[in-house]
Amino acid sequence: MSPQQESFSSDDRVASGLSTEWSRAMDLRVPVVNAPMGGVAGGRLAAAVTSAGGLGMIGMGSAGSAAALREELRHTAALDGRFGIGLVEWVVAADPELLDVAIAAAPALVSVSFGTDPSWIARVRESGIRTATQVYNATEARMAEDAGIDVLVARGSEGGGHGAVEMATLPLLDAVLDAVSTPVLAAGGIGSPASFAAVLAAGAGGVWLGTRLAACAESSLSEAGRRAMIGADGTDTVVTTAFDVAMRLPWPTRFPARVLRNEFATKWAGREDTLRTDERARAELAAAVAADDPRTAPIDAGQGVGAITAVVPAAQVIDELCSGAAELLARP
Ligand SMILES: Cc1cc2nc3c(=O)[nH]c(=O)nc-3n(C[C@H](O)[C@H](O)[C@H](O)COP(=O)(O)O)c2cc1C
């Protein structure tokens, strides 16, 4: 057997040890989805994750638009629909064409998160596209199931970016798995083979990885953002609405963001009422965002950020996670 054949067959053994009912139904080699991360998970990252055997997702966050989505879709054109698109409900409400463009792209999965109106689910499903949404407790999971959702994402408070701070990933996963019969992906703080293995052992249909893939070579994160992530560990994040208030983004207050702690967050977290009208602080933040200065500008990251030690291709991260998790799960 040539070395190439040998590594291929060992890859296959890893993949079959991790596959779940959901990953088989989605025809994925490994049960890994990259979280749709606005400004970070573009078409290049989605294509890399799909090529590595998972499901790549294009993320359209608070700055998302139909035009920006069309641009990112150029990178996934050759994937024959083997990718997903993730949208934010209030952004779609402001630019309804976003959902039209997403449906027209005929991806394998569309997610819409951070909302209360499930009417998009029926519309997307009627187009033959599977649907996903992030939930934070069992009641919400049941509501999304009743609305016809195809897969739920149980997103724990360890996670990076915006999300409700209600339950940690493992207790949330337990509660959601108990409450519904729909497949459930686990999200929030998953960045190591051990945490990946733990959620699969608990019954997750797969993982929805954000932070761990955010600094990959194919992501759209800035150089300074990558360096900040590499330099951070799990104690270096904070949950705050300060950046959204300063940037006047209409995020529902239920969804603050977990970001790397920096000078701006340290100064303003908890003082949003003062910040709201502090034009100087708002201008400083805008300048730092334009200059890509992570001492002031926000960098979304979850508590698994310590697992990021270098900028490497997404395929390498996925291979390391999968082979490590398969080894842990195969232990006698
Ligand atoms: C940089 C970054 C940007 C994000 N942007 C979005 C987004 O645009 N839409 C979305 O649904 N979730 C977004 N999220 C949240 C993810 O969907 C997911 O809940 C989270 O990344 C999971 O936790 P983890 O980061 O610890 O893996 C973002 C997360 C990060 C880290």
Tab-separated table of N, CA, C and O and ligand atoms in Angstrom, residues 35-38 40 59-61 87-88 113-114 134 155 158-162 187-190 208-212 214 300-303, ligand 1:
chain	number	residue	atom	x	y	z
A	35	ALA	N	-19.420	27.966	11.624
A	35	ALA	CA	-20.447	28.947	11.961
A	35	ALA	C	-20.386	30.086	10.954
A	35	ALA	O	-19.302	30.498	10.536
A	36	PRO	N	-21.561	30.602	10.555
A	36	PRO	CA	-21.563	31.769	9.673
A	36	PRO	C	-21.105	32.985	10.472
A	36	PRO	O	-21.807	33.423	11.374
A	37	MET	N	-19.921	33.484	10.184
A	37	MET	CA	-19.366	34.600	10.974
A	37	MET	C	-19.245	35.825	10.078
A	37	MET	O	-18.414	35.854	9.162
A	38	GLY	N	-20.076	36.814	10.375
A	38	GLY	CA	-20.074	38.039	9.578
A	38	GLY	C	-18.685	38.655	9.518
A	38	GLY	O	-18.025	38.805	10.538
A	40	VAL	N	-15.976	37.463	8.639
A	40	VAL	CA	-14.893	36.512	8.893
A	40	VAL	C	-15.059	35.246	8.049
A	40	VAL	O	-14.107	34.762	7.438
A	59	GLY	N	-21.115	33.651	6.128
A	59	GLY	CA	-21.833	34.425	7.136
A	59	GLY	C	-22.054	35.854	6.683
A	59	GLY	O	-21.123	36.524	6.243
A	60	MET	N	-23.289	36.304	6.769
A	60	MET	CA	-23.612	37.718	6.535
A	60	MET	C	-24.060	38.294	7.864
A	60	MET	O	-25.171	38.000	8.337
A	61	GLY	N	-23.208	39.062	8.516
A	61	GLY	CA	-23.518	39.606	9.844
A	61	GLY	C	-24.181	40.955	9.764
A	61	GLY	O	-24.918	41.252	8.804
A	87	LEU	N	-27.641	34.012	8.026
A	87	LEU	CA	-28.099	35.408	8.040
A	87	LEU	C	-28.562	35.803	9.434
A	87	LEU	O	-28.830	34.956	10.293
A	88	VAL	N	-28.694	37.116	9.624
A	88	VAL	CA	-29.150	37.695	10.893
A	88	VAL	C	-30.540	38.288	10.644
A	88	VAL	O	-30.711	39.060	9.687
A	113	SER	N	-30.659	33.599	12.311
A	113	SER	CA	-30.588	33.601	13.774
A	113	SER	C	-30.928	34.978	14.321
A	113	SER	O	-31.092	35.932	13.568
A	114	PHE	N	-31.052	35.035	15.638
A	114	PHE	CA	-31.246	36.294	16.381
A	114	PHE	C	-32.600	36.936	16.110
A	114	PHE	O	-32.695	38.169	16.048
A	134	GLN	N	-30.072	29.174	15.632
A	134	GLN	CA	-29.430	29.012	16.942
A	134	GLN	C	-30.457	29.226	18.046
A	134	GLN	O	-31.254	30.169	17.990
A	155	ARG	N	-26.552	26.798	21.184
A	155	ARG	CA	-25.399	27.696	21.267
A	155	ARG	C	-25.204	28.172	22.709
A	155	ARG	O	-25.970	28.969	23.238
A	158	GLU	N	-20.552	30.201	26.177
A	158	GLU	CA	-19.095	30.297	25.979
A	158	GLU	C	-18.746	30.826	24.589
A	158	GLU	O	-17.615	31.187	24.306
A	159	GLY	N	-19.718	30.791	23.683
A	159	GLY	CA	-19.468	31.048	22.268
A	159	GLY	C	-19.041	32.468	21.948
A	159	GLY	O	-19.351	33.423	22.670
A	160	GLY	N	-18.362	32.604	20.818
A	160	GLY	CA	-17.923	33.912	20.351
A	160	GLY	C	-19.011	34.633	19.574
A	160	GLY	O	-19.940	34.017	19.065
A	161	GLY	N	-18.905	35.941	19.495
A	161	GLY	CA	-19.883	36.733	18.760
A	161	GLY	C	-21.175	36.903	19.541
A	161	GLY	O	-21.217	36.709	20.761
A	162	HIS	N	-22.238	37.270	18.809
A	162	HIS	CA	-23.504	37.577	19.479
A	162	HIS	C	-24.249	36.313	19.881
A	162	HIS	O	-24.203	35.306	19.198
A	187	ALA	N	-22.752	24.249	19.751
A	187	ALA	CA	-21.915	25.425	19.462
A	187	ALA	C	-21.570	26.146	20.756
A	187	ALA	O	-22.376	26.188	21.693
A	188	GLY	N	-20.384	26.719	20.772
A	188	GLY	CA	-19.979	27.537	21.919
A	188	GLY	C	-18.807	26.924	22.660
A	188	GLY	O	-18.962	25.922	23.359
A	189	GLY	N	-17.621	27.492	22.446
A	189	GLY	CA	-16.440	27.058	23.201
A	189	GLY	C	-15.843	25.753	22.730
A	189	GLY	O	-14.961	25.197	23.390
A	190	ILE	N	-16.287	25.255	21.576
A	190	ILE	CA	-15.747	23.974	21.093
A	190	ILE	C	-14.541	24.278	20.202
A	190	ILE	O	-14.680	24.950	19.169
A	208	TRP	N	-20.821	23.165	15.389
A	208	TRP	CA	-20.965	24.438	14.656
A	208	TRP	C	-19.833	25.290	15.204
A	208	TRP	O	-19.936	25.851	16.287
A	209	LEU	N	-18.700	25.312	14.469
A	209	LEU	CA	-17.464	25.908	14.993
A	209	LEU	C	-17.281	27.331	14.505
A	209	LEU	O	-17.233	27.569	13.302
A	210	GLY	N	-17.145	28.240	15.433
A	210	GLY	CA	-16.888	29.625	15.063
A	210	GLY	C	-15.443	29.989	15.305
A	210	GLY	O	-14.578	29.856	14.425
A	211	THR	N	-15.170	30.413	16.534
A	211	THR	CA	-13.840	30.930	16.900
A	211	THR	C	-12.690	30.064	16.382
A	211	THR	O	-11.712	30.593	15.843
A	212	ARG	N	-12.797	28.757	16.540
A	212	ARG	CA	-11.663	27.872	16.195
A	212	ARG	C	-11.271	27.998	14.724
A	212	ARG	O	-10.138	27.728	14.354
A	214	ALA	N	-11.948	30.900	12.979
A	214	ALA	CA	-11.955	32.315	12.602
A	214	ALA	C	-10.583	32.832	12.170
A	214	ALA	O	-10.502	33.777	11.386
A	300	ASP	N	-14.701	39.470	17.788
A	300	ASP	CA	-15.567	38.441	18.365
A	300	ASP	C	-14.760	37.173	18.604
A	300	ASP	O	-14.057	36.702	17.698
A	301	ALA	N	-14.873	36.613	19.796
A	301	ALA	CA	-14.161	35.359	20.085
A	301	ALA	C	-14.797	34.684	21.288
A	301	ALA	O	-15.216	35.345	22.238
A	302	GLY	N	-14.833	33.352	21.241
A	302	GLY	CA	-15.380	32.576	22.345
A	302	GLY	C	-14.297	32.083	23.287
A	302	GLY	O	-13.101	32.314	23.062
A	303	GLN	N	-14.736	31.386	24.332
A	303	GLN	CA	-13.792	30.964	25.359
A	303	GLN	C	-12.846	29.853	24.897
A	303	GLN	O	-11.901	29.521	25.600
B	1	LIG	C1	-16.108	36.305	14.600
B	1	LIG	C2	-17.502	35.783	14.801
B	1	LIG	C3	-18.555	36.313	14.043
B	1	LIG	C4	-19.840	35.791	14.172
B	1	LIG	N1	-20.832	36.253	13.351
B	1	LIG	C5	-22.026	35.604	13.317
B	1	LIG	C6	-22.998	35.898	12.322
B	1	LIG	O1	-22.805	36.771	11.474
B	1	LIG	N2	-24.153	35.196	12.301
B	1	LIG	C7	-24.393	34.194	13.201
B	1	LIG	O2	-25.446	33.559	13.132
B	1	LIG	N3	-23.503	33.914	14.189
B	1	LIG	C8	-22.323	34.566	14.250
B	1	LIG	N4	-21.398	34.229	15.200
B	1	LIG	C9	-21.742	33.246	16.234
B	1	LIG	C10	-21.575	31.821	15.729
B	1	LIG	O3	-22.665	31.486	14.881
B	1	LIG	C11	-21.536	30.790	16.870
B	1	LIG	O4	-22.636	30.947	17.712
B	1	LIG	C12	-20.279	30.855	17.712
B	1	LIG	O5	-19.159	31.166	16.945
B	1	LIG	C13	-20.061	29.535	18.418
B	1	LIG	O6	-19.114	29.649	19.430
B	1	LIG	P1	-17.510	29.553	19.216
B	1	LIG	O7	-17.136	30.844	18.591
B	1	LIG	O8	-16.992	29.396	20.576
B	1	LIG	O9	-17.236	28.388	18.306
B	1	LIG	C14	-20.104	34.754	15.115
B	1	LIG	C15	-19.052	34.268	15.897
B	1	LIG	C16	-17.764	34.755	15.747
B	1	LIG	C17	-16.644	34.159	16.577
